[in-house]
Tab-separated table of C-alpha atoms in Angstrom:
chain	number	residue	atom	x	y	z
A	16	UNK	CA	-15.588	-2.859	-8.006
A	17	UNK	CA	-15.787	-1.803	-11.631
A	18	UNK	CA	-13.976	0.879	-13.608
A	19	UNK	CA	-15.385	3.303	-16.152
A	20	UNK	CA	-13.766	5.623	-18.679
A	21	UNK	CA	-13.655	9.355	-18.020
A	22	UNK	CA	-14.968	9.841	-21.572
A	23	UNK	CA	-17.438	6.967	-21.786
A	24	UNK	CA	-18.841	5.566	-18.570
A	25	UNK	CA	-21.541	3.329	-20.066
A	26	UNK	CA	-19.104	0.424	-20.507
A	27	UNK	CA	-17.543	-0.765	-17.256
A	28	UNK	CA	-14.580	-3.134	-16.865
A	29	UNK	CA	-13.162	-5.072	-13.940
A	30	UNK	CA	-9.894	-4.017	-12.233
A	31	UNK	CA	-7.669	-6.532	-14.013
A	32	UNK	CA	-8.874	-5.350	-17.420
A	33	UNK	CA	-8.362	-1.687	-16.519
A	34	UNK	CA	-4.760	-2.443	-15.542
A	35	UNK	CA	-3.984	-4.737	-18.468
A	36	UNK	CA	-5.515	-2.362	-21.007
A	37	UNK	CA	-4.050	0.829	-19.540
A	38	UNK	CA	-6.278	3.268	-21.413
A	39	UNK	CA	-9.827	3.121	-22.741
A	40	UNK	CA	-10.220	2.646	-26.526
A	41	UNK	CA	-11.609	6.170	-27.083
A	42	UNK	CA	-8.708	7.723	-25.141
A	43	UNK	CA	-10.363	8.132	-21.756
A	44	UNK	CA	-8.785	7.108	-18.443
A	45	UNK	CA	-10.140	4.386	-16.193
A	46	UNK	CA	-11.487	5.393	-12.768
A	47	UNK	CA	-13.365	3.408	-10.093
A	48	UNK	CA	-17.123	3.665	-10.345
A	49	UNK	CA	-17.099	4.333	-6.595
A	50	UNK	CA	-14.248	5.024	-4.162
A	51	UNK	CA	-13.953	2.784	-1.086
A	52	UNK	CA	-14.188	4.477	2.303
A	53	UNK	CA	-12.003	4.078	5.385
A	54	UNK	CA	-13.134	4.841	8.920
A	55	UNK	CA	-10.945	6.623	11.441
A	56	UNK	CA	-10.772	3.347	13.353
A	57	UNK	CA	-9.285	1.583	10.317
A	58	UNK	CA	-6.834	4.425	9.733
A	59	UNK	CA	-5.800	4.228	13.372
A	60	UNK	CA	-5.179	0.494	13.020
A	61	UNK	CA	-2.761	1.233	10.178
A	62	UNK	CA	-0.439	3.000	12.640
A	63	UNK	CA	0.425	-0.415	14.084
A	64	UNK	CA	1.139	-1.977	10.675
A	65	UNK	CA	4.155	-2.055	8.397
A	66	UNK	CA	4.007	-0.575	4.900
A	67	UNK	CA	3.163	-3.889	3.254
A	68	UNK	CA	0.093	-4.466	5.436
A	69	UNK	CA	-1.100	-0.910	4.860
A	70	UNK	CA	-0.708	-1.482	1.127
A	71	UNK	CA	-2.808	-4.635	1.357
A	72	UNK	CA	-5.604	-2.805	3.200
A	73	UNK	CA	-5.815	-0.168	0.455
A	74	UNK	CA	-5.174	-2.290	-2.633
A	75	UNK	CA	-7.604	-5.033	-1.654
A	76	UNK	CA	-10.449	-2.479	-1.792
A	77	UNK	CA	-9.605	-1.612	-5.409
A	78	UNK	CA	-8.412	-4.921	-6.899
A	79	UNK	CA	-11.543	-6.933	-6.245
A	80	UNK	CA	-10.933	-9.551	-8.955
A	81	UNK	CA	-7.459	-10.320	-7.592
A	82	UNK	CA	-7.295	-13.008	-4.913
A	83	UNK	CA	-5.859	-12.062	-1.498
A	84	UNK	CA	-2.904	-14.321	-2.260
A	85	UNK	CA	-2.261	-12.558	-5.582
A	86	UNK	CA	-2.331	-9.125	-3.955
A	87	UNK	CA	-0.033	-10.229	-1.125
A	88	UNK	CA	2.401	-11.769	-3.605
A	89	UNK	CA	2.516	-8.577	-5.688
A	90	UNK	CA	3.138	-6.447	-2.601
A	91	UNK	CA	5.871	-8.712	-1.287
A	92	UNK	CA	7.567	-8.781	-4.674
A	93	UNK	CA	7.521	-4.981	-4.830
A	94	UNK	CA	8.409	-4.002	-1.279
A	95	UNK	CA	9.718	-7.195	0.360
A	96	UNK	CA	8.064	-9.419	2.924
A	97	UNK	CA	9.084	-7.119	5.774
A	98	UNK	CA	10.707	-3.740	6.125
A	99	UNK	CA	14.288	-4.850	6.551
A	100	UNK	CA	17.477	-2.894	5.751
A	101	UNK	CA	18.423	-5.470	3.120
A	102	UNK	CA	15.367	-4.945	0.951
A	103	UNK	CA	15.355	-2.845	-2.243
A	104	UNK	CA	13.901	0.187	-0.453
A	105	UNK	CA	16.435	0.139	2.374
A	106	UNK	CA	13.838	-0.325	5.112
A	107	UNK	CA	10.613	1.688	5.281
A	108	UNK	CA	9.676	2.488	1.642
A	109	UNK	CA	8.246	5.880	2.636
A	110	UNK	CA	10.080	7.391	5.636
A	111	UNK	CA	9.419	10.827	7.124
A	112	UNK	CA	11.898	13.582	7.975
A	113	UNK	CA	10.769	16.262	10.413
A	114	UNK	CA	11.953	19.760	9.528
A	115	UNK	CA	10.147	21.734	12.232
A	116	UNK	CA	7.083	21.327	14.476
A	117	UNK	CA	4.602	21.898	11.642
A	118	UNK	CA	6.425	20.647	8.521
A	119	UNK	CA	7.434	17.119	7.548
A	120	UNK	CA	9.005	15.641	4.430
A	121	UNK	CA	7.704	12.365	2.995
A	122	UNK	CA	10.689	10.778	1.244
A	123	UNK	CA	9.567	8.590	-1.653
A	124	UNK	CA	12.932	8.040	-3.336
A	125	UNK	CA	14.520	5.149	-1.452
A	126	UNK	CA	13.802	2.592	-4.181
A	127	UNK	CA	16.080	1.146	-6.871
A	128	UNK	CA	15.971	4.194	-9.205
A	129	UNK	CA	15.961	6.859	-6.452
A	130	UNK	CA	12.664	8.475	-7.482
A	131	UNK	CA	9.084	8.295	-6.231
A	132	UNK	CA	8.032	6.416	-9.359
A	133	UNK	CA	9.542	3.259	-7.804
A	134	UNK	CA	6.715	3.206	-5.258
A	135	UNK	CA	4.286	2.351	-8.059
A	136	UNK	CA	6.521	0.889	-10.753
A	137	UNK	CA	7.909	-1.862	-8.576
A	138	UNK	CA	4.301	-2.958	-8.078
A	139	UNK	CA	2.718	-2.344	-11.506
A	140	UNK	CA	4.636	-5.070	-13.412
A	141	UNK	CA	3.529	-7.588	-10.810
A	142	UNK	CA	-0.077	-6.423	-11.036
A	143	UNK	CA	0.212	-6.622	-14.813
A	144	UNK	CA	1.586	-10.173	-14.692
A	145	UNK	CA	-1.577	-11.180	-12.813
A	146	UNK	CA	-4.014	-9.024	-14.809
A	147	UNK	CA	-2.976	-9.980	-18.355
A	148	UNK	CA	-3.520	-13.756	-18.034
A	149	UNK	CA	-6.928	-13.043	-16.458
A	150	UNK	CA	-8.093	-10.801	-19.282
A	151	UNK	CA	-5.882	-11.434	-22.328
A	152	UNK	CA	-4.650	-15.022	-22.073
A	153	UNK	CA	-1.783	-15.759	-24.424
A	154	UNK	CA	-1.190	-12.109	-25.340
A	155	UNK	CA	2.181	-10.410	-25.164
A	156	UNK	CA	2.036	-6.880	-23.748
A	157	UNK	CA	4.078	-4.008	-25.147
A	158	UNK	CA	4.473	-1.228	-22.607
A	159	UNK	CA	4.842	2.217	-24.168
A	160	UNK	CA	5.871	5.061	-21.906
A	161	UNK	CA	6.785	8.706	-22.303
A	162	UNK	CA	8.950	10.142	-19.541
A	163	UNK	CA	10.013	13.553	-18.338
A	164	UNK	CA	12.862	11.923	-16.453
A	165	UNK	CA	11.999	9.524	-13.640
A	166	UNK	CA	9.126	7.368	-14.918
A	167	UNK	CA	11.261	5.963	-17.731
A	168	UNK	CA	13.988	4.465	-15.591
A	169	UNK	CA	11.556	3.245	-12.940
A	170	UNK	CA	9.381	1.560	-15.600
A	171	UNK	CA	12.385	-0.014	-17.307
A	172	UNK	CA	13.673	-1.340	-14.006
A	173	UNK	CA	10.262	-2.650	-12.999
A	174	UNK	CA	9.523	-4.429	-16.289
A	175	UNK	CA	12.994	-5.671	-17.205
A	176	UNK	CA	12.857	-9.369	-18.131
A	177	UNK	CA	9.242	-9.720	-16.920
A	178	UNK	CA	7.860	-12.655	-18.964
A	179	UNK	CA	5.295	-11.796	-21.623
A	180	UNK	CA	6.209	-8.108	-21.806
A	181	UNK	CA	8.281	-5.692	-23.866
A	182	UNK	CA	8.809	-2.092	-22.807
A	183	UNK	CA	9.844	0.958	-24.834
A	184	UNK	CA	10.493	4.352	-23.267
A	185	UNK	CA	10.568	7.695	-25.090
A	186	UNK	CA	12.172	10.758	-23.503
A	187	UNK	CA	12.712	14.351	-24.743
A	188	UNK	CA	16.240	14.629	-26.136
A	189	UNK	CA	17.161	17.728	-24.137
A	190	UNK	CA	14.546	17.469	-21.383
A	191	UNK	CA	16.169	15.190	-18.787
A	192	UNK	CA	19.257	15.484	-16.604
A	193	UNK	CA	22.502	13.730	-17.549
A	194	UNK	CA	22.025	11.360	-14.611
A	195	UNK	CA	18.470	10.511	-15.683
A	196	UNK	CA	19.610	9.976	-19.283
A	197	UNK	CA	22.421	7.638	-18.223
A	198	UNK	CA	20.067	5.691	-15.978
A	199	UNK	CA	17.879	4.907	-18.985
A	200	UNK	CA	20.632	4.496	-21.579
A	201	UNK	CA	22.429	1.888	-19.455
A	202	UNK	CA	19.310	-0.120	-18.600
A	203	UNK	CA	19.754	-3.894	-18.440
A	204	UNK	CA	17.207	-6.420	-19.685
A	205	UNK	CA	16.422	-8.310	-22.876
A	206	UNK	CA	12.934	-6.854	-23.345
A	207	UNK	CA	13.696	-3.129	-23.043
A	208	UNK	CA	14.348	-0.256	-25.431
A	209	UNK	CA	14.939	3.471	-25.008
A	210	UNK	CA	14.628	6.241	-27.591
A	211	UNK	CA	15.144	10.003	-27.411
A	212	UNK	CA	12.521	12.171	-29.134
A	213	UNK	CA	12.897	15.526	-30.816
A	214	UNK	CA	10.867	18.064	-28.846
A	215	UNK	CA	9.671	18.260	-25.242
A	216	UNK	CA	7.849	15.849	-22.945
A	217	UNK	CA	4.425	16.870	-24.202
A	218	UNK	CA	5.514	15.897	-27.733
A	219	UNK	CA	6.599	12.471	-26.473
A	220	UNK	CA	3.451	11.981	-24.369
A	221	UNK	CA	1.157	13.028	-27.227
A	222	UNK	CA	3.004	10.653	-29.559
A	223	UNK	CA	2.494	7.733	-27.187
A	224	UNK	CA	-1.216	8.541	-26.772
A	225	UNK	CA	-1.597	8.646	-30.559
A	226	UNK	CA	0.022	5.226	-30.872
A	227	UNK	CA	-2.442	3.814	-28.343
A	228	UNK	CA	-5.419	4.993	-30.382
A	229	UNK	CA	-4.005	4.173	-33.848
A	230	UNK	CA	-6.355	1.475	-35.304
A	231	UNK	CA	-3.929	0.359	-38.049
A	232	UNK	CA	-1.139	-0.156	-35.536
A	233	UNK	CA	-3.493	-2.062	-33.226
A	234	UNK	CA	-4.338	-4.421	-36.100
A	235	UNK	CA	-0.667	-4.933	-36.839
A	236	UNK	CA	-0.025	-5.786	-33.199
A	237	UNK	CA	-2.990	-8.166	-33.101
A	238	UNK	CA	-1.529	-10.101	-36.026
A	239	UNK	CA	1.485	-10.814	-33.811
A	240	UNK	CA	-0.670	-11.559	-30.749
A	241	UNK	CA	0.457	-8.345	-29.039
A	242	UNK	CA	-1.361	-5.506	-27.274
A	243	UNK	CA	-0.292	-2.112	-25.998
A	244	UNK	CA	-0.439	-1.031	-22.389
A	245	UNK	CA	1.041	1.828	-20.402
A	246	UNK	CA	3.293	2.362	-17.410
A	247	UNK	CA	2.529	6.081	-17.233
A	248	UNK	CA	0.151	7.259	-14.545
A	249	UNK	CA	-2.635	7.134	-17.121
A	250	UNK	CA	-2.673	3.426	-16.112
A	251	UNK	CA	-4.756	2.909	-12.979
A	252	UNK	CA	-2.244	0.280	-11.857
A	253	UNK	CA	0.308	3.080	-11.603
A	254	UNK	CA	-1.979	5.402	-9.685
A	255	UNK	CA	-3.486	3.106	-7.069
A	256	UNK	CA	-0.147	2.256	-5.354
A	257	UNK	CA	0.411	5.981	-4.886
A	258	UNK	CA	-2.727	6.261	-2.758
A	259	UNK	CA	-1.079	3.906	-0.269
A	260	UNK	CA	1.734	6.194	0.799
A	261	UNK	CA	-0.616	8.988	1.812
A	262	UNK	CA	-2.369	6.624	4.205
A	263	UNK	CA	1.053	5.425	5.312
A	264	UNK	CA	2.455	8.871	6.130
A	265	UNK	CA	-0.636	9.685	8.177
A	266	UNK	CA	-0.281	6.354	10.019
A	267	UNK	CA	3.401	7.039	10.716
A	268	UNK	CA	2.626	10.511	12.066
A	269	UNK	CA	0.070	8.871	14.347
A	270	UNK	CA	2.538	6.216	15.475
A	271	UNK	CA	5.149	8.904	16.208
A	272	UNK	CA	2.541	10.915	18.177
A	273	UNK	CA	3.034	13.902	15.903
A	274	UNK	CA	-0.739	14.110	15.288
A	275	UNK	CA	-3.860	12.748	16.940
A	276	UNK	CA	-6.346	10.468	15.177
A	277	UNK	CA	-8.684	12.620	13.106
A	278	UNK	CA	-6.377	15.646	13.041
A	279	UNK	CA	-6.267	17.094	9.542
A	280	UNK	CA	-3.020	17.663	7.666
A	281	UNK	CA	-2.107	19.572	4.524
A	282	UNK	CA	-0.128	17.923	1.739
A	283	UNK	CA	2.120	19.768	-0.718
A	284	UNK	CA	3.019	17.885	-3.877
A	285	UNK	CA	5.399	18.853	-6.706
A	286	UNK	CA	3.538	17.719	-9.778
A	287	UNK	CA	3.603	17.873	-13.562
A	288	UNK	CA	1.300	15.150	-14.844
A	289	UNK	CA	-0.984	15.509	-11.794
A	290	UNK	CA	-0.868	11.823	-10.820
A	291	UNK	CA	0.910	12.199	-7.477
A	292	UNK	CA	-1.397	14.889	-6.131
A	293	UNK	CA	-4.443	13.127	-7.593
A	294	UNK	CA	-3.577	10.091	-5.467
A	295	UNK	CA	-3.661	12.371	-2.412
A	296	UNK	CA	-7.061	13.695	-3.525
A	297	UNK	CA	-8.398	10.143	-3.785
A	298	UNK	CA	-7.012	9.347	-0.316
A	299	UNK	CA	-8.840	12.380	1.048
A	300	UNK	CA	-12.088	11.317	-0.636
A	301	UNK	CA	-11.622	7.860	0.894
A	302	UNK	CA	-11.622	9.303	4.414
A	303	UNK	CA	-8.014	10.297	5.105
A	304	UNK	CA	-8.068	13.530	7.166
A	305	UNK	CA	-6.506	15.922	4.650
A	306	UNK	CA	-7.528	19.569	4.776
A	307	UNK	CA	-5.823	21.118	1.722
A	308	UNK	CA	-3.855	19.862	-1.225
A	309	UNK	CA	-1.207	22.352	-2.350
A	310	UNK	CA	-0.142	21.876	-5.954
A	311	UNK	CA	3.475	22.981	-6.476
A	312	UNK	CA	4.718	23.856	-9.967
A	313	UNK	CA	7.899	25.156	-11.515
A	314	UNK	CA	8.048	27.859	-14.206
A	315	UNK	CA	5.776	25.684	-16.391
A	316	UNK	CA	2.944	26.793	-14.129
A	317	UNK	CA	-0.070	25.714	-16.168
A	318	UNK	CA	-1.542	23.904	-13.140
A	319	UNK	CA	-1.121	26.914	-10.859
A	320	UNK	CA	-3.010	29.071	-13.329
A	321	UNK	CA	-5.728	26.451	-13.728
A	322	UNK	CA	-6.318	26.010	-10.007
A	323	UNK	CA	-6.396	29.770	-9.445
A	324	UNK	CA	-8.556	30.710	-12.471
A	325	UNK	CA	-10.377	27.599	-13.713
A	326	UNK	CA	-8.843	28.095	-17.172
A	327	UNK	CA	-6.439	25.491	-18.522
A	328	UNK	CA	-4.301	26.953	-21.306
A	329	UNK	CA	-1.408	25.000	-22.777
A	330	UNK	CA	-0.679	27.740	-25.339
A	331	UNK	CA	2.318	29.162	-23.541
A	332	UNK	CA	6.114	28.997	-23.670
A	333	UNK	CA	7.713	25.744	-22.606
A	334	UNK	CA	10.651	26.114	-20.225
A	335	UNK	CA	13.431	23.601	-19.553
A	336	UNK	CA	14.045	23.915	-15.809
A	337	UNK	CA	16.191	22.398	-13.072
A	338	UNK	CA	13.159	20.278	-12.107
A	339	UNK	CA	12.670	18.499	-15.461
A	340	UNK	CA	10.176	15.887	-14.281
A	341	UNK	CA	7.696	18.753	-13.902
A	342	UNK	CA	8.370	20.315	-17.307
A	343	UNK	CA	4.910	19.459	-18.609
A	344	UNK	CA	2.150	21.574	-20.165
A	345	UNK	CA	-0.473	18.842	-20.673
A	346	UNK	CA	-1.243	17.179	-17.347
A	347	UNK	CA	-2.945	13.927	-18.278
A	348	UNK	CA	-4.328	12.993	-14.864
A	349	UNK	CA	-6.203	16.257	-14.496
A	350	UNK	CA	-8.833	14.542	-16.647
A	351	UNK	CA	-9.593	12.185	-13.767
A	352	UNK	CA	-10.048	15.094	-11.360
A	353	UNK	CA	-12.413	16.835	-13.798
A	354	UNK	CA	-14.479	13.643	-13.959
A	355	UNK	CA	-14.685	13.520	-10.161
A	356	UNK	CA	-15.469	17.213	-9.636
A	357	UNK	CA	-18.169	17.156	-12.333
A	358	UNK	CA	-19.957	14.255	-10.674
A	359	UNK	CA	-18.814	11.759	-13.314
A	360	UNK	CA	-19.948	13.779	-16.341
A	361	UNK	CA	-18.200	11.910	-19.152
A	362	UNK	CA	-19.743	14.112	-21.852
A	363	UNK	CA	-18.339	17.223	-20.187
A	364	UNK	CA	-14.886	15.653	-19.857
A	365	UNK	CA	-14.937	14.610	-23.522
A	366	UNK	CA	-15.830	18.157	-24.551
A	367	UNK	CA	-13.103	19.681	-22.389
A	368	UNK	CA	-10.455	17.299	-23.720
A	369	UNK	CA	-11.607	17.950	-27.281
A	370	UNK	CA	-11.327	21.680	-26.671
A	371	UNK	CA	-7.819	21.211	-25.286
A	372	UNK	CA	-6.787	19.247	-28.385
A	373	UNK	CA	-8.396	21.627	-30.892
A	374	UNK	CA	-8.004	25.014	-29.268
A	375	UNK	CA	-5.297	24.451	-26.682
A	376	UNK	CA	-7.446	25.481	-23.732
A	377	UNK	CA	-10.692	24.993	-21.811
A	378	UNK	CA	-12.535	26.612	-18.918
A	379	UNK	CA	-14.479	24.757	-16.241
A	380	UNK	CA	-17.915	25.803	-15.015
A	381	UNK	CA	-18.375	27.898	-11.841
A	382	UNK	CA	-19.717	24.781	-10.108
A	383	UNK	CA	-16.563	22.756	-10.873
A	384	UNK	CA	-14.343	25.729	-9.971
A	385	UNK	CA	-16.088	26.023	-6.606
A	386	UNK	CA	-15.364	22.365	-5.826
A	387	UNK	CA	-11.766	22.837	-6.957
A	388	UNK	CA	-11.385	25.768	-4.570
A	389	UNK	CA	-12.708	23.713	-1.674
A	390	UNK	CA	-9.733	21.366	-1.662
A	391	UNK	CA	-6.836	22.799	-3.671
A	392	UNK	CA	-4.375	25.656	-3.482
A	393	UNK	CA	-1.435	26.253	-5.812
A	394	UNK	CA	1.887	28.039	-5.992
A	395	UNK	CA	4.938	27.993	-8.230
A	396	UNK	CA	8.544	29.124	-8.242
A	397	UNK	CA	11.324	29.661	-10.740
A	398	UNK	CA	14.749	27.986	-10.775
A	399	UNK	CA	16.396	30.715	-8.717
A	400	UNK	CA	13.749	30.493	-6.007
A	401	UNK	CA	14.042	26.705	-5.960
A	402	UNK	CA	17.824	27.002	-5.577
A	403	UNK	CA	17.378	29.425	-2.701
A	404	UNK	CA	15.008	26.951	-1.072
A	405	UNK	CA	17.587	24.145	-1.383
A	406	UNK	CA	20.139	26.408	0.282
A	407	UNK	CA	17.692	27.465	3.020
A	408	UNK	CA	16.746	23.904	3.918
A	409	UNK	CA	20.404	22.890	4.054
A	410	UNK	CA	21.474	25.864	6.154
A	411	UNK	CA	18.523	25.870	8.566
A	412	UNK	CA	17.865	22.147	8.936
A	413	UNK	CA	20.954	20.413	7.437
A	414	UNK	CA	18.472	18.834	5.055
A	415	UNK	CA	19.559	18.142	1.479
A	416	UNK	CA	16.840	17.992	-1.176
A	417	UNK	CA	16.505	17.899	-4.951
A	418	UNK	CA	14.996	20.712	-7.079
A	419	UNK	CA	11.538	19.092	-7.330
A	420	UNK	CA	11.291	18.803	-3.551
A	421	UNK	CA	12.532	22.377	-3.255
A	422	UNK	CA	9.657	23.553	-5.473
A	423	UNK	CA	7.223	21.842	-3.087
A	424	UNK	CA	8.942	23.222	0.022
A	425	UNK	CA	8.810	26.725	-1.452
A	426	UNK	CA	5.115	26.365	-2.320
A	427	UNK	CA	4.373	25.047	1.162
A	428	UNK	CA	6.120	28.012	2.795
A	429	UNK	CA	4.384	30.482	0.481
A	430	UNK	CA	1.011	28.968	1.329
A	431	UNK	CA	1.691	29.082	5.060
A	432	UNK	CA	2.920	32.690	4.969
A	433	UNK	CA	0.093	33.889	2.721
A	434	UNK	CA	-2.774	32.189	4.533
A	435	UNK	CA	-1.524	31.944	8.104
A	436	UNK	CA	-2.739	28.319	8.093
A	437	UNK	CA	-1.075	26.524	11.027
A	438	UNK	CA	-2.168	23.051	9.912
A	439	UNK	CA	0.704	20.567	9.891
A	440	UNK	CA	2.000	20.093	6.367
A	441	UNK	CA	3.587	17.113	4.646
A	442	UNK	CA	5.909	18.069	1.790
A	443	UNK	CA	6.290	15.242	-0.715
A	444	UNK	CA	9.903	14.619	-1.744
A	445	UNK	CA	10.064	12.898	-5.114
A	446	UNK	CA	13.745	12.325	-5.954
A	447	UNK	CA	17.147	11.908	-4.373
A	448	UNK	CA	19.272	15.077	-4.483
A	449	UNK	CA	21.981	12.960	-6.124
A	450	UNK	CA	19.910	12.639	-9.290
A	451	UNK	CA	20.631	16.341	-9.848
A	452	UNK	CA	24.063	16.899	-8.270
A	453	UNK	CA	25.062	19.954	-10.308
A	454	UNK	CA	21.841	21.840	-9.535
A	455	UNK	CA	21.910	20.901	-5.849
A	456	UNK	CA	25.614	21.634	-5.312
A	457	UNK	CA	25.292	24.943	-7.146
A	458	UNK	CA	22.356	25.873	-4.897
A	459	UNK	CA	24.143	24.887	-1.687
A	460	UNK	CA	27.498	26.549	-2.448
A	461	UNK	CA	26.454	29.407	-4.717
A	462	UNK	CA	29.095	28.385	-7.254
A	463	UNK	CA	28.453	28.706	-10.974
A	464	UNK	CA	28.441	24.989	-11.835
A	465	UNK	CA	27.299	23.135	-14.919
A	466	UNK	CA	27.803	19.462	-15.733
A	467	UNK	CA	27.828	18.748	-19.446
A	468	UNK	CA	28.558	15.028	-19.149
A	469	UNK	CA	27.623	12.218	-16.808
A	470	UNK	CA	31.229	11.956	-15.626
A	471	UNK	CA	31.179	15.597	-14.582
A	472	UNK	CA	27.924	14.907	-12.730
A	473	UNK	CA	29.636	12.077	-10.836
A	474	UNK	CA	32.469	14.381	-9.786
A	475	UNK	CA	29.972	16.924	-8.499
A	476	UNK	CA	28.082	14.168	-6.678
A	477	UNK	CA	31.300	13.249	-4.862
A	478	UNK	CA	31.788	16.883	-3.841
A	479	UNK	CA	28.179	17.084	-2.658
A	480	UNK	CA	28.590	13.970	-0.556
A	481	UNK	CA	31.762	15.348	1.054
A	482	UNK	CA	30.075	18.668	1.805
A	483	UNK	CA	26.806	17.326	3.167
A	484	UNK	CA	27.815	13.976	4.718
A	485	UNK	CA	24.654	12.582	3.124
A	486	UNK	CA	25.648	9.312	1.410
A	487	UNK	CA	25.065	8.780	-2.311
A	488	UNK	CA	22.471	6.093	-3.093
A	489	UNK	CA	24.191	2.926	-4.275
A	490	UNK	CA	22.154	2.614	-7.527
A	491	UNK	CA	23.376	6.040	-8.646
A	492	UNK	CA	26.966	5.448	-7.543
A	493	UNK	CA	27.076	2.190	-9.507
A	494	UNK	CA	26.029	3.952	-12.724
A	495	UNK	CA	29.643	4.986	-13.329
A	496	UNK	CA	30.538	1.393	-14.176
A	497	UNK	CA	27.569	0.654	-16.454
A	498	UNK	CA	27.970	0.674	-20.260
A	499	UNK	CA	25.602	2.709	-22.434
A	500	UNK	CA	23.272	0.424	-24.405
A	501	UNK	CA	20.802	2.831	-26.020
A	502	UNK	CA	21.598	5.857	-28.166
A	503	UNK	CA	18.512	5.851	-30.422
A	504	UNK	CA	16.861	9.089	-31.534
A	505	UNK	CA	13.775	9.871	-33.611
A	506	UNK	CA	11.592	12.775	-34.672
A	507	UNK	CA	8.169	12.990	-33.040
A	508	UNK	CA	6.590	11.831	-36.327
A	509	UNK	CA	8.824	8.733	-36.384
A	510	UNK	CA	7.783	7.160	-33.074
A	511	UNK	CA	5.587	4.547	-34.767
A	512	UNK	CA	8.484	3.369	-36.933
A	513	UNK	CA	10.692	3.143	-33.847
A	514	UNK	CA	8.122	0.994	-32.041
A	515	UNK	CA	7.629	-1.298	-35.022
A	516	UNK	CA	11.388	-1.744	-35.394
A	517	UNK	CA	11.747	-2.627	-31.698
A	518	UNK	CA	8.896	-5.171	-31.838
A	519	UNK	CA	9.952	-6.617	-35.192
A	520	UNK	CA	6.637	-5.769	-36.857
């Protein structure tokens, strides 16, 4: 298999290079030149496998210049050799909770940082450690990442003390929860750095993209035998592990006799940067029986508007919400979907991205909009509606969820009520409720709560645990004892200086 850029498909690279490089030189994103296909028979066989074997079946189709032994080693390092209670994911990395006969919750937050990003970012550093020596022997890789909350900690944890790498994470100063901020600020490891950025996530993400395409900075890095790469979902090595858990949830539903082989399901995904739902789209295109993909957004509903109208317009107010990982107005991975829906038209994608950069908006053709309508629906909710959904799920099902999951559950219910679609629906849960204890406790009790410090968040987490009898994840509980290491801050125009200072350039 080879990979091409969404903005220039005439030059193809092998999988290891796509992962090591992270982004194409002209700013495009790497995608497979052709998606592998799975038969229903193969999907049925997955129901008898553990998560690691399912991951091997999927990843081996994409990582064709990795040896079977290399792929197996990466998977075992990320998820353990078997699904045992002692491993870092506490058993099955992607368990299912059943709410009612037609709605299930796919829990993706049982990893070391209690967010779905662990599913990919425990694997990516291992893929990178194989890919870089294959394609850039002797080079040291500097990982640059912008985060809206969860990616940063998961990337830092995944890459900490990985030989031949440095990692620097930028986050919006006032755009993450206190718990998320403390997770990053207390990160261990000799090769890590964290810096707050003035502005919102889009400012941080745009700054990182500009650093990747800065020729003078690339030359400076080359003089020190360094190269940039990414841990954001713009890196294919971040996206491909996410495809696995959609095959896995279908296989688990089969094994539990909740569906029959070939029965179609709907999937509702809370998304900001569009990577998580894009992975579900790829799984569908690979043969997984998915009927509709429901894109769930918070008040920053740029994706809802795009899916419903075909117009993407980032020129709108930015809102800081209780679901901060979705507070995004420029969804990077949508570029990959545009490439797929346009039949691989790299010139069209380049024009659309140029229009977005220059004018702040673009509109897709009727043909692309028609294909979008065939597979996607969208809904959004505000903070109050998300809080009501948290309360509803707790009261009706004794199920405790975080605000991002609540956005998805609300969108799922709205879709079902509006359309009358009785297809079984999987709601993707992306973070532990204990990452946002003040928001969740406030929603459950109706009290007017606000945590201004991490210590206040811990107190509210204790109250939430007592009320719900749902235990706090150990990684979050242990944060109270960890010292703060990083307090750096920079303006969005000063990100290059911050990187150079960290790398000693």
